[in-house]
Coordinates of C-alpha atoms in Angstrom, one line a residue:
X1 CA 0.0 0.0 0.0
X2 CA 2.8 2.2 1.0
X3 CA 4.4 1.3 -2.7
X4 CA 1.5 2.5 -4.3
X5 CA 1.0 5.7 -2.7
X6 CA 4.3 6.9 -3.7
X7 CA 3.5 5.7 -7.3
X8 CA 0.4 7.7 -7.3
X9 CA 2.5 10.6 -6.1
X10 CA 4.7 10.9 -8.4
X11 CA 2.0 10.1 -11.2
X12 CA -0.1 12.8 -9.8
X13 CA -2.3 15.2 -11.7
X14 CA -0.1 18.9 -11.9
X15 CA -2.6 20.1 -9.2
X16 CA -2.0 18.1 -5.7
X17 CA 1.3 16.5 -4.5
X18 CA 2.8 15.2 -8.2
X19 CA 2.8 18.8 -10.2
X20 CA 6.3 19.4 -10.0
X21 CA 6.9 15.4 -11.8
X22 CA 4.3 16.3 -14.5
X23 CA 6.5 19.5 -15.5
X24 CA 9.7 17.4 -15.3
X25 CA 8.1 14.8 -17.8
X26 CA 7.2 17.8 -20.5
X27 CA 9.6 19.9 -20.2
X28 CA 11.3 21.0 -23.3
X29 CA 14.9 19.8 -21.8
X30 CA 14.0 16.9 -20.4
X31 CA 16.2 17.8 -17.5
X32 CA 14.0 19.4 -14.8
X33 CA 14.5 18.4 -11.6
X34 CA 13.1 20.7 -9.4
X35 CA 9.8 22.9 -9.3
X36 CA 11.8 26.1 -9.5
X37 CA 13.3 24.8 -12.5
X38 CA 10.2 23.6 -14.2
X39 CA 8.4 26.8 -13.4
X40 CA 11.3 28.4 -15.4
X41 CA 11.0 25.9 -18.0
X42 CA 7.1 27.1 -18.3
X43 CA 7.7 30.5 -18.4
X44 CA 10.3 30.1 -21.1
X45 CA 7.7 28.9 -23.2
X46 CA 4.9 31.4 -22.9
X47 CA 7.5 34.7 -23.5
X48 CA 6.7 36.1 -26.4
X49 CA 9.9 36.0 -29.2
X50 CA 12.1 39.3 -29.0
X51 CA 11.9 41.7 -31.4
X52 CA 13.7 41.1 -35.4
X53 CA 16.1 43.1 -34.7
X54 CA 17.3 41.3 -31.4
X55 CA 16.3 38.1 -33.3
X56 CA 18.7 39.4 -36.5
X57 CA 21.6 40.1 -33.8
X58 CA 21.4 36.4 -32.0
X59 CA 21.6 34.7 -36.0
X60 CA 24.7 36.6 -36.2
X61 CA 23.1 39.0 -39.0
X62 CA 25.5 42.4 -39.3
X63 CA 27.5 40.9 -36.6
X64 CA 30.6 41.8 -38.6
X65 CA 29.5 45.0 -39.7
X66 CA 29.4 48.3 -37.8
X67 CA 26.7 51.0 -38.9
X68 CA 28.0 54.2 -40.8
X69 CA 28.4 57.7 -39.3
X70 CA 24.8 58.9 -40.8
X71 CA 23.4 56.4 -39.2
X72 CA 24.8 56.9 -35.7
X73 CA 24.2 60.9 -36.3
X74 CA 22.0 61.6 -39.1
X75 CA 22.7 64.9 -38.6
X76 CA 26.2 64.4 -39.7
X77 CA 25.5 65.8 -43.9
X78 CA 28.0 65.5 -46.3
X79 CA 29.1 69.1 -45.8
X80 CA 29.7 68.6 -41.8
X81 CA 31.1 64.9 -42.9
X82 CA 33.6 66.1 -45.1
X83 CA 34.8 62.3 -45.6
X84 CA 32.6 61.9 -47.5
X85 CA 31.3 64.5 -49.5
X86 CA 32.3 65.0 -53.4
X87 CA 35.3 67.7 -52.9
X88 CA 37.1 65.7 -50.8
X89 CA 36.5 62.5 -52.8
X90 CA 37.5 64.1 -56.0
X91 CA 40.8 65.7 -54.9
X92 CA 41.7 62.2 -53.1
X93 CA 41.4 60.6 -56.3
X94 CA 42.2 62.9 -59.1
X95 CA 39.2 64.1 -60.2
X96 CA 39.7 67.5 -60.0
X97 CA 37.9 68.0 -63.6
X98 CA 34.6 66.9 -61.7
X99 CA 34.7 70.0 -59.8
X100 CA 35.5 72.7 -62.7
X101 CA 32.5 71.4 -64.2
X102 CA 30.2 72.0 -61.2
X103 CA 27.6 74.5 -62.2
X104 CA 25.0 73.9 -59.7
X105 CA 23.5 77.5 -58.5
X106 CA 21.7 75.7 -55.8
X107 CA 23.9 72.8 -54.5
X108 CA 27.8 72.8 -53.5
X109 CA 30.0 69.6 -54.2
X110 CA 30.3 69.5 -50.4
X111 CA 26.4 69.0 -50.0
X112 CA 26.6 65.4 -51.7
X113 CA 28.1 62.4 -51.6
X114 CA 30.4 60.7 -53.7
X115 CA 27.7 58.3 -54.9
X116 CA 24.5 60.8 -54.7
X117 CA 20.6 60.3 -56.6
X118 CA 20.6 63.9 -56.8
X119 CA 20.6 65.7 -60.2
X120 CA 23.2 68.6 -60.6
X121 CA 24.3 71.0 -63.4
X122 CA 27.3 70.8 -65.4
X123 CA 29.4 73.3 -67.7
X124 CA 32.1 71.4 -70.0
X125 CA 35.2 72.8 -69.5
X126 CA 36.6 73.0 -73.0
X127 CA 36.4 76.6 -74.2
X128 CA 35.4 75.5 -77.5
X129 CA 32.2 73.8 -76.5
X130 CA 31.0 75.3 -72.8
X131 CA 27.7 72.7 -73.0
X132 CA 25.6 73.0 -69.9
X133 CA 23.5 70.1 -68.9
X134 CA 21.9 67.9 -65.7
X135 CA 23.3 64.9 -64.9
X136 CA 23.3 62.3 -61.0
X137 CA 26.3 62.4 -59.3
X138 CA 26.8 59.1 -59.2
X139 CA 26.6 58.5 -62.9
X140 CA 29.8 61.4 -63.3
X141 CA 32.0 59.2 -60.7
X142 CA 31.3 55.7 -61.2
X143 CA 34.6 53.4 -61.9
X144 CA 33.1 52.2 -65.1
X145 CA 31.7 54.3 -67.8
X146 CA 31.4 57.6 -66.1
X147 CA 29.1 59.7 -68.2
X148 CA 30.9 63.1 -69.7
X149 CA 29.8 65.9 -71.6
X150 CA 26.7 65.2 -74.1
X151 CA 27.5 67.7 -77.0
X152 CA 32.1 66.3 -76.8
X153 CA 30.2 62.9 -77.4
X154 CA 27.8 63.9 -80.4
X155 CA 24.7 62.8 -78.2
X156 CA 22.6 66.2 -78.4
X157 CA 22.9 68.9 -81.4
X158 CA 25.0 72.1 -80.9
X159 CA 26.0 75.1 -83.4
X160 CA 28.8 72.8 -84.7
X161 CA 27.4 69.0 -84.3
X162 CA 24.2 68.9 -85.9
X163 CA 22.6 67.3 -88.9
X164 CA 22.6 70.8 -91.3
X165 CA 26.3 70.6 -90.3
X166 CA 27.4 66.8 -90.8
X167 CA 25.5 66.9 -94.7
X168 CA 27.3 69.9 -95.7
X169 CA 30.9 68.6 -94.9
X170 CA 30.3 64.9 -96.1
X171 CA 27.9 66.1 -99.2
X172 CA 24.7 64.9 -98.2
X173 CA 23.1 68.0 -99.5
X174 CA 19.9 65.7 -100.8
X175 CA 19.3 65.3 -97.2
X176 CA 18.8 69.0 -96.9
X177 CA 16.8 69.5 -99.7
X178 CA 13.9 66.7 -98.8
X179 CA 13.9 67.4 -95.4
X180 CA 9.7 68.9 -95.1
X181 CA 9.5 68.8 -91.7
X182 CA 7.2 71.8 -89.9
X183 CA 8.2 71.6 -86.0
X184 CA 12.0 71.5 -86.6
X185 CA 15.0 72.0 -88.8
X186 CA 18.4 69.7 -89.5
X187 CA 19.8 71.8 -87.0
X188 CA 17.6 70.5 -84.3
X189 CA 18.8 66.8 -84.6
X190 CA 21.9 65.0 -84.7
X191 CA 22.7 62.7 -87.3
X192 CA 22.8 59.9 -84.9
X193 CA 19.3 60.9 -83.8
X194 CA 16.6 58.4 -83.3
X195 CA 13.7 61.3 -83.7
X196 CA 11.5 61.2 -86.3
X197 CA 11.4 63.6 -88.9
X198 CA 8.8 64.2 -91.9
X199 CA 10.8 64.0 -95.6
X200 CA 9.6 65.1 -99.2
X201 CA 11.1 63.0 -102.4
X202 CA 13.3 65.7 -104.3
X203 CA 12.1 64.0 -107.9
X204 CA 9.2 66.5 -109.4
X205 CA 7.7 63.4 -110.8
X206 CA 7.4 62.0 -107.3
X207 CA 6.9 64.3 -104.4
X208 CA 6.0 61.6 -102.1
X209 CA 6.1 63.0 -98.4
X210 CA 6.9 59.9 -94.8
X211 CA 8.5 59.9 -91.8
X212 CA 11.6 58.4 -90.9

């Protein structure tokens, strides 16, 4: 009788006498051996998870990594950061041309970043060509095919690259003579241009006006 008594205790039902052995048997571990340990054990399980980023940190996720300056003190710009604005990047790697082509009225190269979205304005610094135009910072200083000057690489029409120009010193004069269209002249386009223009067959017999 004795026997079965203590087999009953320990069996019990988690309310009276034989909790703590029911919370040994289904604990996660498998290990508990005591009630204060098995309480832990329970209230392990009904915490709620920590946040992501605490969840990010324990799977080792930026572990290696330390966060940037900005992100510390975003009130650290790229003028009161001068690491890492564009004057000091250009003059640390010989870019100096970067900056004699700034033409921003509203903007300094010390306001951006090396890498900056932002949209400037630019003034080519060959006498003989002094085109003006908008491009991102990023695209001027990137390691591989940095964009340049638009009219130096024949890409928009100027006074001396334009269609009216390139027929007249490689006698395309035929060009000239059919072009009909009414919103703008050879001197509007390139002859690279992909626009479409209206044209007008020079035969008098013909006459027959497309695009092309």
């Amino acid at each position: 009788e004795r026997q079965h008594q203590q087999h009953k205790q320990f069996r019990g039902d988690g309310v009276t006498g034989g909790g703590f052995a029911a919370a040994s048997i289904w604990s996660p571990h498998r290990l508990t051996t005591s009630p204060q340990r098995a309480s832990a054990s329970a209230h392990h399980l009904t915490t709620t998870p920590p946040p992501p980023h605490q969840h990010q940190q324990r799977m080792g996720y930026g572990a290696n990594r330390s966060p940037g300056p900005a992100v510390l003190n975003p009130s650290l710009t790229p003028r009161r950061y001068i690491r890492y604005n564009l004057r000091t990047w250009c003059l640390k790697n010989g870019q100096e041309h970067l900056l004699q082509e700034w033409d921003d009225p509203d903007k300094e190269p010390e306001d951006v970043t090396r890498a900056s979205g932002k949209k400037a304005r630019w003034k080519c610094r060959k006498a003989e060509c002094g085109w003006t135009w908008e491009a991102r910072v990023g695209n001027r200083t990137r390691s591989e095919d940095p964009s340049g000057c638009p009219a130096c690489a024949g890409s928009v029409p100027t006074p001396t690259n334009n269609l009216e120009v390139w027929c007249t010193e490689h006698g395309r004069e035929d060009l000239l003579e059919e072009w009909d269209d009414p919103d703008k002249g050879p001197e509007d386009v390139t002859r690279g241009s992909k626009e479409k223009a209206r044209w007008k067959c020079g035969k008098a017999e013909c006459g027959w006006t497309w695009e092309a």
